[in-house]
PDB file of C-alpha atoms in Angstrom:
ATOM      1  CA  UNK A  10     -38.678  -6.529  16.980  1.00 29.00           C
ATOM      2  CA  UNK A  11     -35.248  -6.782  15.968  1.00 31.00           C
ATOM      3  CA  UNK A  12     -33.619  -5.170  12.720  1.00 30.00           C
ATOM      4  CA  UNK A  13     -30.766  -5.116  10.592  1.00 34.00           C
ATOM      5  CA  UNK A  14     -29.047  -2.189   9.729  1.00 34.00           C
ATOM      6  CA  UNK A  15     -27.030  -3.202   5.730  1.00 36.00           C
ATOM      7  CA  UNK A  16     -24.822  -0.769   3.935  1.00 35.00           C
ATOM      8  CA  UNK A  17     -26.140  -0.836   0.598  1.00 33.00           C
ATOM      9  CA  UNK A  18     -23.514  -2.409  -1.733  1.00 31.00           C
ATOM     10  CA  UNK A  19     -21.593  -3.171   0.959  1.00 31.00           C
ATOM     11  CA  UNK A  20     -21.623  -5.986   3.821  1.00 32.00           C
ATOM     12  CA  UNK A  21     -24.583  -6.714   6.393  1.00 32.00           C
ATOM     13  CA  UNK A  22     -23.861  -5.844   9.756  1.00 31.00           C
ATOM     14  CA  UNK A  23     -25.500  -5.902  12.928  1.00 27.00           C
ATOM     15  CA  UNK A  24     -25.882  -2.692  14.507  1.00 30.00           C
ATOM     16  CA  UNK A  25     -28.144  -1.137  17.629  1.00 27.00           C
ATOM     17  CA  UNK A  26     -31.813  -0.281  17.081  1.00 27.00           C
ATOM     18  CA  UNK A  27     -33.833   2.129  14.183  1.00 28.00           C
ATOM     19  CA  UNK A  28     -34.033   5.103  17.149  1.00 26.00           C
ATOM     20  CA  UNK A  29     -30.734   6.199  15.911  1.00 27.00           C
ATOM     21  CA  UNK A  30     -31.780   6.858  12.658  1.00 27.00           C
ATOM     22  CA  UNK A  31     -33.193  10.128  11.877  1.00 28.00           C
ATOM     23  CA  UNK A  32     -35.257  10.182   8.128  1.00 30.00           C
ATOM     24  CA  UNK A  33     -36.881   7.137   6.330  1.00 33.00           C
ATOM     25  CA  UNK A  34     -38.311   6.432   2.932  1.00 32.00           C
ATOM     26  CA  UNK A  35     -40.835   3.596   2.182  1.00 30.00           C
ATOM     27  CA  UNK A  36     -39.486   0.936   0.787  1.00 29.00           C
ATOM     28  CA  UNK A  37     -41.904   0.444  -2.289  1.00 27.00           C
ATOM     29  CA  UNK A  38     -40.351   4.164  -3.630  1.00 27.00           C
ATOM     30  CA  UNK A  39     -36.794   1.820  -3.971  1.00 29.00           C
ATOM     31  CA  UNK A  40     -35.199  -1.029  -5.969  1.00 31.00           C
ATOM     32  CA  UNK A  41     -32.980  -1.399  -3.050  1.00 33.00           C
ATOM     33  CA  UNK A  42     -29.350  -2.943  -4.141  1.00 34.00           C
ATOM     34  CA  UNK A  43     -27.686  -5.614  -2.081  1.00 35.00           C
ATOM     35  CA  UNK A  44     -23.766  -6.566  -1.760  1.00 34.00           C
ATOM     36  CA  UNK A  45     -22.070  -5.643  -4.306  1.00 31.00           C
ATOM     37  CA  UNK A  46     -24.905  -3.581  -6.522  1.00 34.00           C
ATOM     38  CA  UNK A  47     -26.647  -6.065  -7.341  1.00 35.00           C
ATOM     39  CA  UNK A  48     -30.768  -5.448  -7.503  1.00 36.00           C
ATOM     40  CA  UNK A  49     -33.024  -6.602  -5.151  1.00 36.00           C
ATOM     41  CA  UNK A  50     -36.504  -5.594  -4.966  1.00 38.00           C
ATOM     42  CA  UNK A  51     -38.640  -5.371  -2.246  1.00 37.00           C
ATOM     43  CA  UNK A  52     -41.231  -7.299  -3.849  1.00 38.00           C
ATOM     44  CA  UNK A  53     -38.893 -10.250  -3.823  1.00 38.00           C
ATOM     45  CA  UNK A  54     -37.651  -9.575  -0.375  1.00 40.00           C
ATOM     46  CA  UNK A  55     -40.194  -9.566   2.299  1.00 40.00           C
ATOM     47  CA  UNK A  56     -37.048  -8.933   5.097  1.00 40.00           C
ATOM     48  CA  UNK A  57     -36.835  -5.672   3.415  1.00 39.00           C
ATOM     49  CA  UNK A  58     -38.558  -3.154   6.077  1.00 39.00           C
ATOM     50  CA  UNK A  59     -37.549   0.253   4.103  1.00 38.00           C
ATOM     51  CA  UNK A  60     -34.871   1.978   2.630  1.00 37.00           C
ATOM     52  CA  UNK A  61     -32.462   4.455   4.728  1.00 38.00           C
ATOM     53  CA  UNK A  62     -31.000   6.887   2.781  1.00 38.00           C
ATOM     54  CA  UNK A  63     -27.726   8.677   4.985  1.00 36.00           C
ATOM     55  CA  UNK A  64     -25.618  11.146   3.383  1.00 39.00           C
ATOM     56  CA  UNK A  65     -21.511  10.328   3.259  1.00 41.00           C
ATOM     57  CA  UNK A  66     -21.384  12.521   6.524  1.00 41.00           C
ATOM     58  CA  UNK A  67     -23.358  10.582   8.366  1.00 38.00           C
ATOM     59  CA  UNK A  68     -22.400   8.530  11.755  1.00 39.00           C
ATOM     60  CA  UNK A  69     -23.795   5.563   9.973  1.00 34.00           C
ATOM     61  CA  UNK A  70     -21.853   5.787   6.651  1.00 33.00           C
ATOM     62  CA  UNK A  71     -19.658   3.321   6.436  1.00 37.00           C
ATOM     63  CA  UNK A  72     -17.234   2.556   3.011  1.00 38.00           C
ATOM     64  CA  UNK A  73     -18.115   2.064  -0.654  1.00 36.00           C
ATOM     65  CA  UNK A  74     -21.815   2.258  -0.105  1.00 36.00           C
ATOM     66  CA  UNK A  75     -24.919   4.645  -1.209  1.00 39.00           C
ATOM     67  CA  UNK A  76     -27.450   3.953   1.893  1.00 39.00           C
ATOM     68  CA  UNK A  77     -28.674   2.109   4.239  1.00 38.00           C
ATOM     69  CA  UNK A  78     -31.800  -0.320   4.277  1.00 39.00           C
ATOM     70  CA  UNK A  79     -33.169  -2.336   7.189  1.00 39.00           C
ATOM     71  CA  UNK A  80     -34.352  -5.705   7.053  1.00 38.00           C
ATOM     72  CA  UNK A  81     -36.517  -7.630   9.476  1.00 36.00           C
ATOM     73  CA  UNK A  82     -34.319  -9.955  11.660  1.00 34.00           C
ATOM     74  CA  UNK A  83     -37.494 -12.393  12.067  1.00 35.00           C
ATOM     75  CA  UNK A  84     -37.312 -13.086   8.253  1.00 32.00           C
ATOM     76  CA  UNK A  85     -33.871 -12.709   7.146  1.00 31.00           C
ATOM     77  CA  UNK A  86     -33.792 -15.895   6.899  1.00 30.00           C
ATOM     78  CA  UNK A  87     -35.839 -16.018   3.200  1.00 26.00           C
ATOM     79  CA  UNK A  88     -34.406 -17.354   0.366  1.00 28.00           C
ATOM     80  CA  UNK A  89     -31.381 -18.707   1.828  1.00 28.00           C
ATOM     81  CA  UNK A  90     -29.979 -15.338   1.318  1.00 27.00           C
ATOM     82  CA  UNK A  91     -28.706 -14.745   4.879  1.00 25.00           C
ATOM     83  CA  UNK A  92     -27.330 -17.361   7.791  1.00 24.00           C
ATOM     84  CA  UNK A  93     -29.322 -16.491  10.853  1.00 25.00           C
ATOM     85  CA  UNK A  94     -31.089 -13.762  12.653  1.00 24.00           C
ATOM     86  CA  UNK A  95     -28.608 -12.774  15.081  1.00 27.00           C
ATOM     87  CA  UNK A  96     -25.482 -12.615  12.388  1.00 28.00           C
ATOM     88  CA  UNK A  97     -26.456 -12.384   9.065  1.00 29.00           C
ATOM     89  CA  UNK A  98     -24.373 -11.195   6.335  1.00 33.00           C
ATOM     90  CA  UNK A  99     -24.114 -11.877   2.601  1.00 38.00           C
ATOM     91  CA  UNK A 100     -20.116 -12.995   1.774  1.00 50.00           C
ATOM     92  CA  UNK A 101     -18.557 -11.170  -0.741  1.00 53.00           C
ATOM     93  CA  UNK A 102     -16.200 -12.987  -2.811  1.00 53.00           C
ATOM     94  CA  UNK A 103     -13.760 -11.331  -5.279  1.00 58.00           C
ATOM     95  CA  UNK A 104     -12.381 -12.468  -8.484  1.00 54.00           C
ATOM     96  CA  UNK A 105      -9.730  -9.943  -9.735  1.00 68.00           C
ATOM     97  CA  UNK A 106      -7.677 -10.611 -12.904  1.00 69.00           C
ATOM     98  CA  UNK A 107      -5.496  -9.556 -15.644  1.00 66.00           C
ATOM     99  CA  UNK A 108      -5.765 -11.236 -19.036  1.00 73.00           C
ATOM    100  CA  UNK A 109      -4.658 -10.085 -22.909  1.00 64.00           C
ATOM    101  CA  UNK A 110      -5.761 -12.412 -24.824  1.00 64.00           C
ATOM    102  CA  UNK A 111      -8.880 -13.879 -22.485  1.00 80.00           C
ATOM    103  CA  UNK A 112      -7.641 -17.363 -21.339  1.00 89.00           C
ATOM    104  CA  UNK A 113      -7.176 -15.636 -17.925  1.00 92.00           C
ATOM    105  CA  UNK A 114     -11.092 -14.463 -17.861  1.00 92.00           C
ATOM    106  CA  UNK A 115     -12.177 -17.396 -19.077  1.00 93.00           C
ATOM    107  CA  UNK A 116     -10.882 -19.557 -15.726  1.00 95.00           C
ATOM    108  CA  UNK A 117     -12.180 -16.260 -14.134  1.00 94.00           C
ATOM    109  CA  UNK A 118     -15.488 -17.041 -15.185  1.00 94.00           C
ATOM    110  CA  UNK A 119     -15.400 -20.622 -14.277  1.00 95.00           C
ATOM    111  CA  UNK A 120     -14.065 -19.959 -10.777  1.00 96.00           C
ATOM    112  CA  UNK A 121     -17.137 -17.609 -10.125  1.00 94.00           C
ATOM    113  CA  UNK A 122     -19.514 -20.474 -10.865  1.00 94.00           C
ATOM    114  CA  UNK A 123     -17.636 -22.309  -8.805  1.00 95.00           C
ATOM    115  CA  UNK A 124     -18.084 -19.938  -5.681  1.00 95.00           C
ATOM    116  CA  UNK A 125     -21.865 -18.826  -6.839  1.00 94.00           C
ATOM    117  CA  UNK A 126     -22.639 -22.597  -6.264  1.00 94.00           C
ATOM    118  CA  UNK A 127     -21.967 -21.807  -2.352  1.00 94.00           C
ATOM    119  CA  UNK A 128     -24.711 -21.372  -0.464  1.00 92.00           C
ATOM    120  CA  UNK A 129     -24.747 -17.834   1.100  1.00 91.00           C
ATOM    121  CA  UNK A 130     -21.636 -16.484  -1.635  1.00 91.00           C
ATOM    122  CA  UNK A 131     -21.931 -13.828  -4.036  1.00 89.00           C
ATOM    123  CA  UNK A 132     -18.739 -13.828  -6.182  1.00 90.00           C
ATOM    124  CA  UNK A 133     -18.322 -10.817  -8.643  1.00 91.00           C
ATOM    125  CA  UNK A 134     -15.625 -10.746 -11.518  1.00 91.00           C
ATOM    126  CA  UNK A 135     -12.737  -7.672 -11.261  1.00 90.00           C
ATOM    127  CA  UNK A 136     -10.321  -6.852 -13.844  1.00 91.00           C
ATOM    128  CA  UNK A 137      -7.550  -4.895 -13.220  1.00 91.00           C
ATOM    129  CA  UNK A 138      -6.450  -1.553 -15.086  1.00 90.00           C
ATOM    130  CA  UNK A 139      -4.626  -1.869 -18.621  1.00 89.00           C
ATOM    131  CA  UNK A 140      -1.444  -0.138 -18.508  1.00 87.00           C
ATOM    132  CA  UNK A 141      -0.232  -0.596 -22.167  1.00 84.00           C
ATOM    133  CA  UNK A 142      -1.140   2.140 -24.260  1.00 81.00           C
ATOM    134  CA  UNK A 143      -3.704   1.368 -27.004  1.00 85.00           C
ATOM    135  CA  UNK A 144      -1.073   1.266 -29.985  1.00 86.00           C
ATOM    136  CA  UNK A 145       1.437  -1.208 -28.366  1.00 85.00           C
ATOM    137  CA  UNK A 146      -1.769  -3.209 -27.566  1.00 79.00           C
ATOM    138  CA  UNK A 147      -2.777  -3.303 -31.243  1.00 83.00           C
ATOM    139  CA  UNK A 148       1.315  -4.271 -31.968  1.00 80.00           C
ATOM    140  CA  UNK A 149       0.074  -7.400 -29.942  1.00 76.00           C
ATOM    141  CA  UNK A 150      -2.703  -8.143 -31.641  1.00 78.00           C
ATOM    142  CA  UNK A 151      -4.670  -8.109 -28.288  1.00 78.00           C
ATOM    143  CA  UNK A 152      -8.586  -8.578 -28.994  1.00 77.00           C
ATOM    144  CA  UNK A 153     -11.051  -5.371 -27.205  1.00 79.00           C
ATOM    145  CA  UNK A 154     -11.773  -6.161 -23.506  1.00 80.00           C
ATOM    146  CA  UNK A 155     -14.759  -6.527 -22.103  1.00 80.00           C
ATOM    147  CA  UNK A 156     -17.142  -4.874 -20.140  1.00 84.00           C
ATOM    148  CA  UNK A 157     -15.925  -6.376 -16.638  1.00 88.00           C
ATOM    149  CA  UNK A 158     -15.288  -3.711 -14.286  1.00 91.00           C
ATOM    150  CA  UNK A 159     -12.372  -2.327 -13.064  1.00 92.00           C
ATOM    151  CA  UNK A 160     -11.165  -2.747  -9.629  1.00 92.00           C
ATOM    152  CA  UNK A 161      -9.851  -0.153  -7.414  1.00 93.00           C
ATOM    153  CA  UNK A 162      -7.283  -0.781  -4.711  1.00 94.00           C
ATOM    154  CA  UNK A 163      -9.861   0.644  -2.194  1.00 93.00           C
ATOM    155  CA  UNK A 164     -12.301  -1.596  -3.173  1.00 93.00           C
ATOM    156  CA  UNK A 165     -10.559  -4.646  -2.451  1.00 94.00           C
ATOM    157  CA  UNK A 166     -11.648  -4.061   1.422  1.00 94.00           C
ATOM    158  CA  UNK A 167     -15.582  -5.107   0.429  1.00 91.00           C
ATOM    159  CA  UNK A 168     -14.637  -8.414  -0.262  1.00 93.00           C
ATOM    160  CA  UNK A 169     -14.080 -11.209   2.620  1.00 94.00           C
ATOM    161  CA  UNK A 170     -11.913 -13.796  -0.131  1.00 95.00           C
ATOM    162  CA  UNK A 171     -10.280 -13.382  -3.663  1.00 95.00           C
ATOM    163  CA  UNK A 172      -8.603 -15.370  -6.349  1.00 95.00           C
ATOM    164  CA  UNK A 173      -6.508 -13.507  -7.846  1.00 96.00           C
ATOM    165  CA  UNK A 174      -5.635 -14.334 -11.809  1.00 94.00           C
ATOM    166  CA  UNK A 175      -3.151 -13.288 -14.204  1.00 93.00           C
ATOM    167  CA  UNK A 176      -1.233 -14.521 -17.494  1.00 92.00           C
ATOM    168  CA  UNK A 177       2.464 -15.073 -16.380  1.00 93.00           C
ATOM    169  CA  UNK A 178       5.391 -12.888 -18.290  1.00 92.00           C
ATOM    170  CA  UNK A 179       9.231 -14.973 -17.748  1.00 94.00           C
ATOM    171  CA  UNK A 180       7.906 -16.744 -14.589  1.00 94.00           C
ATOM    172  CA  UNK A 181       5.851 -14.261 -12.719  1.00 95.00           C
ATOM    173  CA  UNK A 182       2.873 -12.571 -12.852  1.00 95.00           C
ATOM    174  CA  UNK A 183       2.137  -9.841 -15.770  1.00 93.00           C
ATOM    175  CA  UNK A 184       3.360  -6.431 -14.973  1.00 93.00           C
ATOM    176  CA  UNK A 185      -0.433  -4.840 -15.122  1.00 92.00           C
ATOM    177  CA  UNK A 186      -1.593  -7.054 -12.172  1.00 94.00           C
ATOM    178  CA  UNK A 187       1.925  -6.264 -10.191  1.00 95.00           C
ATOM    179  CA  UNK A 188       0.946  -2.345 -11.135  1.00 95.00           C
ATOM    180  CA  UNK A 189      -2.427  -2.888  -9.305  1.00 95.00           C
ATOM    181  CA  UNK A 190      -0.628  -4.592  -6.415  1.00 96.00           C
ATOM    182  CA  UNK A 191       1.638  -1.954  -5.904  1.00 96.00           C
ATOM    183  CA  UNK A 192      -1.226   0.850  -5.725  1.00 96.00           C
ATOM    184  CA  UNK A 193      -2.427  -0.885  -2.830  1.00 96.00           C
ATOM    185  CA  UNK A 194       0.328   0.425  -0.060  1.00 96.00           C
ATOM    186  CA  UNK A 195      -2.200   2.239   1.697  1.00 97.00           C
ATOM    187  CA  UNK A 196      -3.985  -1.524   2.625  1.00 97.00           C
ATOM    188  CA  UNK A 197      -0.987  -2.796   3.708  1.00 97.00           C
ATOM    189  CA  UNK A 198      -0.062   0.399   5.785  1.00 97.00           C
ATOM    190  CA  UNK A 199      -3.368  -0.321   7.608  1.00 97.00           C
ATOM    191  CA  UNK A 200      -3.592  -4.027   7.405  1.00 97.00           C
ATOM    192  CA  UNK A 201      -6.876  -4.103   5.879  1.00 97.00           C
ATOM    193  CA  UNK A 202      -6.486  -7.803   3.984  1.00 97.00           C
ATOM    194  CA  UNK A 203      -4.773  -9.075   6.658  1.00 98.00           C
ATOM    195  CA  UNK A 204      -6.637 -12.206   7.809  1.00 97.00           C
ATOM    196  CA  UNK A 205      -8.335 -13.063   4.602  1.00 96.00           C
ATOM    197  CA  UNK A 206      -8.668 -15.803   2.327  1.00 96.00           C
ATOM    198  CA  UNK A 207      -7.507 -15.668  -1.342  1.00 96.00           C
ATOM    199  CA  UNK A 208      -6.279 -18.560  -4.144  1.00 96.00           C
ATOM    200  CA  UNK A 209      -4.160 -18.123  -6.821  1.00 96.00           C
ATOM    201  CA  UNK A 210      -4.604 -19.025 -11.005  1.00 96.00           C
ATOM    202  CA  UNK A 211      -2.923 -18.349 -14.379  1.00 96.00           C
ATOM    203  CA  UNK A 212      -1.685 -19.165 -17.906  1.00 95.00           C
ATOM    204  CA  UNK A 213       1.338 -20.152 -19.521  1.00 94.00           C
ATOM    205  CA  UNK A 214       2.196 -20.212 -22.887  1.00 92.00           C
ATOM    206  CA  UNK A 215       3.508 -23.740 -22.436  1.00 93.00           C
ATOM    207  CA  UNK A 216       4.397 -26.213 -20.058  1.00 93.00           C
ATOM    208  CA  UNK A 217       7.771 -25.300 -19.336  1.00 92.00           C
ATOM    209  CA  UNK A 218       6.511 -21.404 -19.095  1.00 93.00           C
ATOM    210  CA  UNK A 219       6.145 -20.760 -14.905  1.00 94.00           C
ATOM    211  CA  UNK A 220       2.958 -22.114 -13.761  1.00 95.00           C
ATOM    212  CA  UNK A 221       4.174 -22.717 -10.424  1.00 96.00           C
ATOM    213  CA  UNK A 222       6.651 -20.139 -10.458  1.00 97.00           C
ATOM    214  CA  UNK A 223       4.521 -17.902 -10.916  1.00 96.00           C
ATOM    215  CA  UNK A 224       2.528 -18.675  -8.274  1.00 96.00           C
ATOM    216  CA  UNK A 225       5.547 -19.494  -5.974  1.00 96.00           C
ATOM    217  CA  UNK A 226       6.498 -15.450  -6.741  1.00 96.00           C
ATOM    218  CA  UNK A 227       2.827 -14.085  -6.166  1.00 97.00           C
ATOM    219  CA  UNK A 228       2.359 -15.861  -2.898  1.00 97.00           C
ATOM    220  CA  UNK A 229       5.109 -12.795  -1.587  1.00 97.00           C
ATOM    221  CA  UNK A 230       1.999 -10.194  -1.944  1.00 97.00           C
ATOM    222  CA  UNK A 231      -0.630 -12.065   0.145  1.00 97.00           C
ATOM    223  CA  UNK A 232       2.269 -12.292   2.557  1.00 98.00           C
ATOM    224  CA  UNK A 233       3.155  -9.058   2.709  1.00 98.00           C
ATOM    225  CA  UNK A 234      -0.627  -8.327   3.303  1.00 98.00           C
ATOM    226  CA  UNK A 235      -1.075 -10.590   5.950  1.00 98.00           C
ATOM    227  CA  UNK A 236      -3.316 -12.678   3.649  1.00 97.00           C
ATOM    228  CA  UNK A 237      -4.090 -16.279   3.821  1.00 97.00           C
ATOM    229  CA  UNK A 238      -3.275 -18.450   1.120  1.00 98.00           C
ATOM    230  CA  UNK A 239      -5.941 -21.103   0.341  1.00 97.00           C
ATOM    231  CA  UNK A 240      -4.390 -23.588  -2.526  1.00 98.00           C
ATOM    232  CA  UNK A 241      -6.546 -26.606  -3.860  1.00 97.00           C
ATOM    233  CA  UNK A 242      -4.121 -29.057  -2.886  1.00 98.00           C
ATOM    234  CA  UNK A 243      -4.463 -31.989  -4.503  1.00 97.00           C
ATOM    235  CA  UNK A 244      -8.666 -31.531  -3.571  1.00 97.00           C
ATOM    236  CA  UNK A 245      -9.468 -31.546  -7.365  1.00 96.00           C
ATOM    237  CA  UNK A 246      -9.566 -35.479  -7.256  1.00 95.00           C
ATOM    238  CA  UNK A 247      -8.361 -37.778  -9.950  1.00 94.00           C
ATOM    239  CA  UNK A 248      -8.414 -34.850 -12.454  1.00 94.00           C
ATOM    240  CA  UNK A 249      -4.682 -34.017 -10.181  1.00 95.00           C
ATOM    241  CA  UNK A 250      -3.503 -36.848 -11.819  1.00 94.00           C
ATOM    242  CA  UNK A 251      -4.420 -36.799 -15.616  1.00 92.00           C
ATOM    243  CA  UNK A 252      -1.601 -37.935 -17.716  1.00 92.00           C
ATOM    244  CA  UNK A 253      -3.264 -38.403 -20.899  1.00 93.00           C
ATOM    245  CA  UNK A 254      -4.080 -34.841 -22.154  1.00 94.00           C
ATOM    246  CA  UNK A 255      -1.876 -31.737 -21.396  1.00 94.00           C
ATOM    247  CA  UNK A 256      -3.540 -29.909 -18.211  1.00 96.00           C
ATOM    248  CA  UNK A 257      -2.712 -26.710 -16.637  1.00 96.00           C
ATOM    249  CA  UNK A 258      -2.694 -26.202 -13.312  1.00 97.00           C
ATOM    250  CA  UNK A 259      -1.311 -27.691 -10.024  1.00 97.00           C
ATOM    251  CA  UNK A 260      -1.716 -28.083  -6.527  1.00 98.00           C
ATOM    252  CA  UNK A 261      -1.234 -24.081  -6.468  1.00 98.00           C
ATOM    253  CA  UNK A 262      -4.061 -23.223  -7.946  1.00 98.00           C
ATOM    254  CA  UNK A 263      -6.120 -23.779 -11.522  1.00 97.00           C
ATOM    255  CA  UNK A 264      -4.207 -22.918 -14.702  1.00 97.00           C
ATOM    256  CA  UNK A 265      -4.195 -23.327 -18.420  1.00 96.00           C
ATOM    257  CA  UNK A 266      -1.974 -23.039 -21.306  1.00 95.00           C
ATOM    258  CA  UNK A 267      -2.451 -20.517 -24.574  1.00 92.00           C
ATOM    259  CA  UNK A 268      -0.018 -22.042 -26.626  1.00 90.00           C
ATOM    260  CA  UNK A 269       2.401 -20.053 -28.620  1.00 85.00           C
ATOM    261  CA  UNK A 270       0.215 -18.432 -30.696  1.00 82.00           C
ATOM    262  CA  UNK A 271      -2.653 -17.875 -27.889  1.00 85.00           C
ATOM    263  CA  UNK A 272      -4.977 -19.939 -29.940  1.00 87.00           C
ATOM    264  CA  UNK A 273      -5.145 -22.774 -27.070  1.00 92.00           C
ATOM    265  CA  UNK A 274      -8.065 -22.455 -25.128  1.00 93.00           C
ATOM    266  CA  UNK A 275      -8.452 -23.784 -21.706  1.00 95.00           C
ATOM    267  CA  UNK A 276      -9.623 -27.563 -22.103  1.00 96.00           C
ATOM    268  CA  UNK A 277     -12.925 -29.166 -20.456  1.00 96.00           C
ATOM    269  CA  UNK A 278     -10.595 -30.424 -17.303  1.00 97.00           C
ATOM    270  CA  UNK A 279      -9.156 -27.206 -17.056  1.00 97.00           C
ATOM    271  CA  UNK A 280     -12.415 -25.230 -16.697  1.00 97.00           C
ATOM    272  CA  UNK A 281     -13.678 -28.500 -13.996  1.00 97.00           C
ATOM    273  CA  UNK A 282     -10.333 -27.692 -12.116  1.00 98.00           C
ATOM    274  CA  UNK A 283     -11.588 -23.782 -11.934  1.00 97.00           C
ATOM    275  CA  UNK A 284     -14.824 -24.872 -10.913  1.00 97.00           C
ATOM    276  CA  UNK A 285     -13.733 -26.546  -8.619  1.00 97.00           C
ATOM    277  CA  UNK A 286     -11.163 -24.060  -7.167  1.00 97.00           C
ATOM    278  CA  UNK A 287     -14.249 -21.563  -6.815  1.00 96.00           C
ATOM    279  CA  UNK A 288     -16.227 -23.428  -4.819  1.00 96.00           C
ATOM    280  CA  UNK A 289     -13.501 -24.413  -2.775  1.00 97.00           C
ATOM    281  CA  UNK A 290     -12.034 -21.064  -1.692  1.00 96.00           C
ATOM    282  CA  UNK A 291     -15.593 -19.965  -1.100  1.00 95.00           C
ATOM    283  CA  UNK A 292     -16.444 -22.483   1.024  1.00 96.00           C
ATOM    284  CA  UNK A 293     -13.251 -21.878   3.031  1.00 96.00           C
ATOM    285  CA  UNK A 294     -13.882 -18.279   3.249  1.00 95.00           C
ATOM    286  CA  UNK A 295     -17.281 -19.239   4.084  1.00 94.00           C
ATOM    287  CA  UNK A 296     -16.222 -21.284   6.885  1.00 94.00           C
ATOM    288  CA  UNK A 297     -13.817 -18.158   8.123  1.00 94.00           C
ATOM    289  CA  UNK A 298     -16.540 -15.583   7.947  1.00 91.00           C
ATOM    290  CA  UNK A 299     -18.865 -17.209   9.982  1.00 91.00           C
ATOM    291  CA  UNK A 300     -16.546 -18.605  12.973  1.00 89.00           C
ATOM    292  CA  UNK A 301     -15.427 -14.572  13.126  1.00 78.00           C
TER     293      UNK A 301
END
């Protein structure tokens, strides 16, 4: 019979057969967690065969991961939650953002229903790291953030796309999710992105305020990174075209506008658009994963 070997919240990989393991658990003693943490019983996963547990220092530790488990090639197949027997793998997809005053997260949300609609895609939200100190933060009447985790640079190498979001500041993106971008140097040193998918949103205050500027300007870090830049295009239909309601957004990627105050929230064809842009860039990274 032929098994799996899957980093625990990490990617499935193929890799040779269970003799090179040394020390097993049963599988019943574990709620074993998939990509990206996320639970997954063995009750609900027959392909589950048992839990490996290898310590950091192991030849078989590989990345951000706690374990190892092995599934059952012959039924990894269940639940749609894997593409074959000989190649299976669950796809991460990353949304990482920046947003103050939440018109950012709120896209961000929309674009991960977008990409969770993908067969064989699990999307997980990111925020960046605040850099504004808590008083100038309360000077901008900027609400409490929420309990979306925050990303690492390092941790940017689990996923296999991204959509990157961020409120813009003159024309280009805010200065917390250029801070983030700068931390990762040691990615680029090693070329670690290079190769993969990842789309582009935001908000403007106003029409006039840099929507595709800023996009035009943020397209220089996937470059550098040796990224490839998935825009919508003009895929989003007839909603491209809307002339009779005020729409962020463009062919760049899914946007909104705050207003001047920030009390704008994104509209109905606005959160569609994000949708949209979700399940677009998943299925394109998708569609890369699997011809790799």
């Amino acid at each position: 019979m032929e098994f799996i070997m899957a980093p625990v919240k990490s990617q499935i990989s193929i890799t040779s057969k269970r003799s090179r393991l040394s020390s097993s658990n049963s599988m019943n003693e574990f709620v074993v967690k998939s990509t990206f943490g996320i639970p997954l019983h063995p009750s609900k996963a027959p392909f589950i065969k048992e839990v490996i547990w290898a310590p950091p220092n192991s030849p078989w530790f590989k990345g951000n991961c706690d374990g190892y488990f092995l599934l059952d090639a012959q039924k990894s197949a269940y639940d749609g939650l894997f593409r074959d027997h000989k190649g299976s793998f669950i796809i991460g997809f990353f949304k990482s953002y920046y947003s103050m005053y939440g018109h950012v997260e709120r896209l961000a949300e929309e674009i991960k229903k977008g990409a969770d609609s993908v067969d064989g895609v699990e999307a997980k939200l990111w925020q960046v790291p605040e850099i504004l100190t808590e008083e100038v933060l309360g000077k901008m009447r900027a609400p409490a953030k929420s309990d979306i985790p925050i990303i690492t640079p390092n941790e940017l190498t689990e996923g296999d796309g991204f959509v990157f979001g961020f409120p813009t500041r003159f024309g280009m993106m805010a200065a917390q999710f250029k801070a983030f971008l700068d931390a990762t140097g040691g990615l680029w040193k090693t070329q670690q992105l290079a190769g993969k998918p990842a789309g582009i949103f935001y908000s403007t205050g106003s029409q006039g305020g840099g929507q595709e500027t800023t996009a035009l300007t943020a397209i220089t870090q996937l470059v550098h990174h040796g990224m490839v830049f998935v825009p919508i295009g003009y895929t989003f239909g007839a909603g491209m075209f809307e002339m009779e309601e005020v729409k962020g957004g463009s062919p760049y990627g899914s946007g909104t506008y705050a207003g001047g105050d920030g009390t704008r929230q994104p509209t109905r064809l606005e959160l569609e658009q994000a949708f949209h842009q979700g399940m677009y860039i998943a299925t394109i990274t998708k569609k890369l994963k699997e011809a790799a």
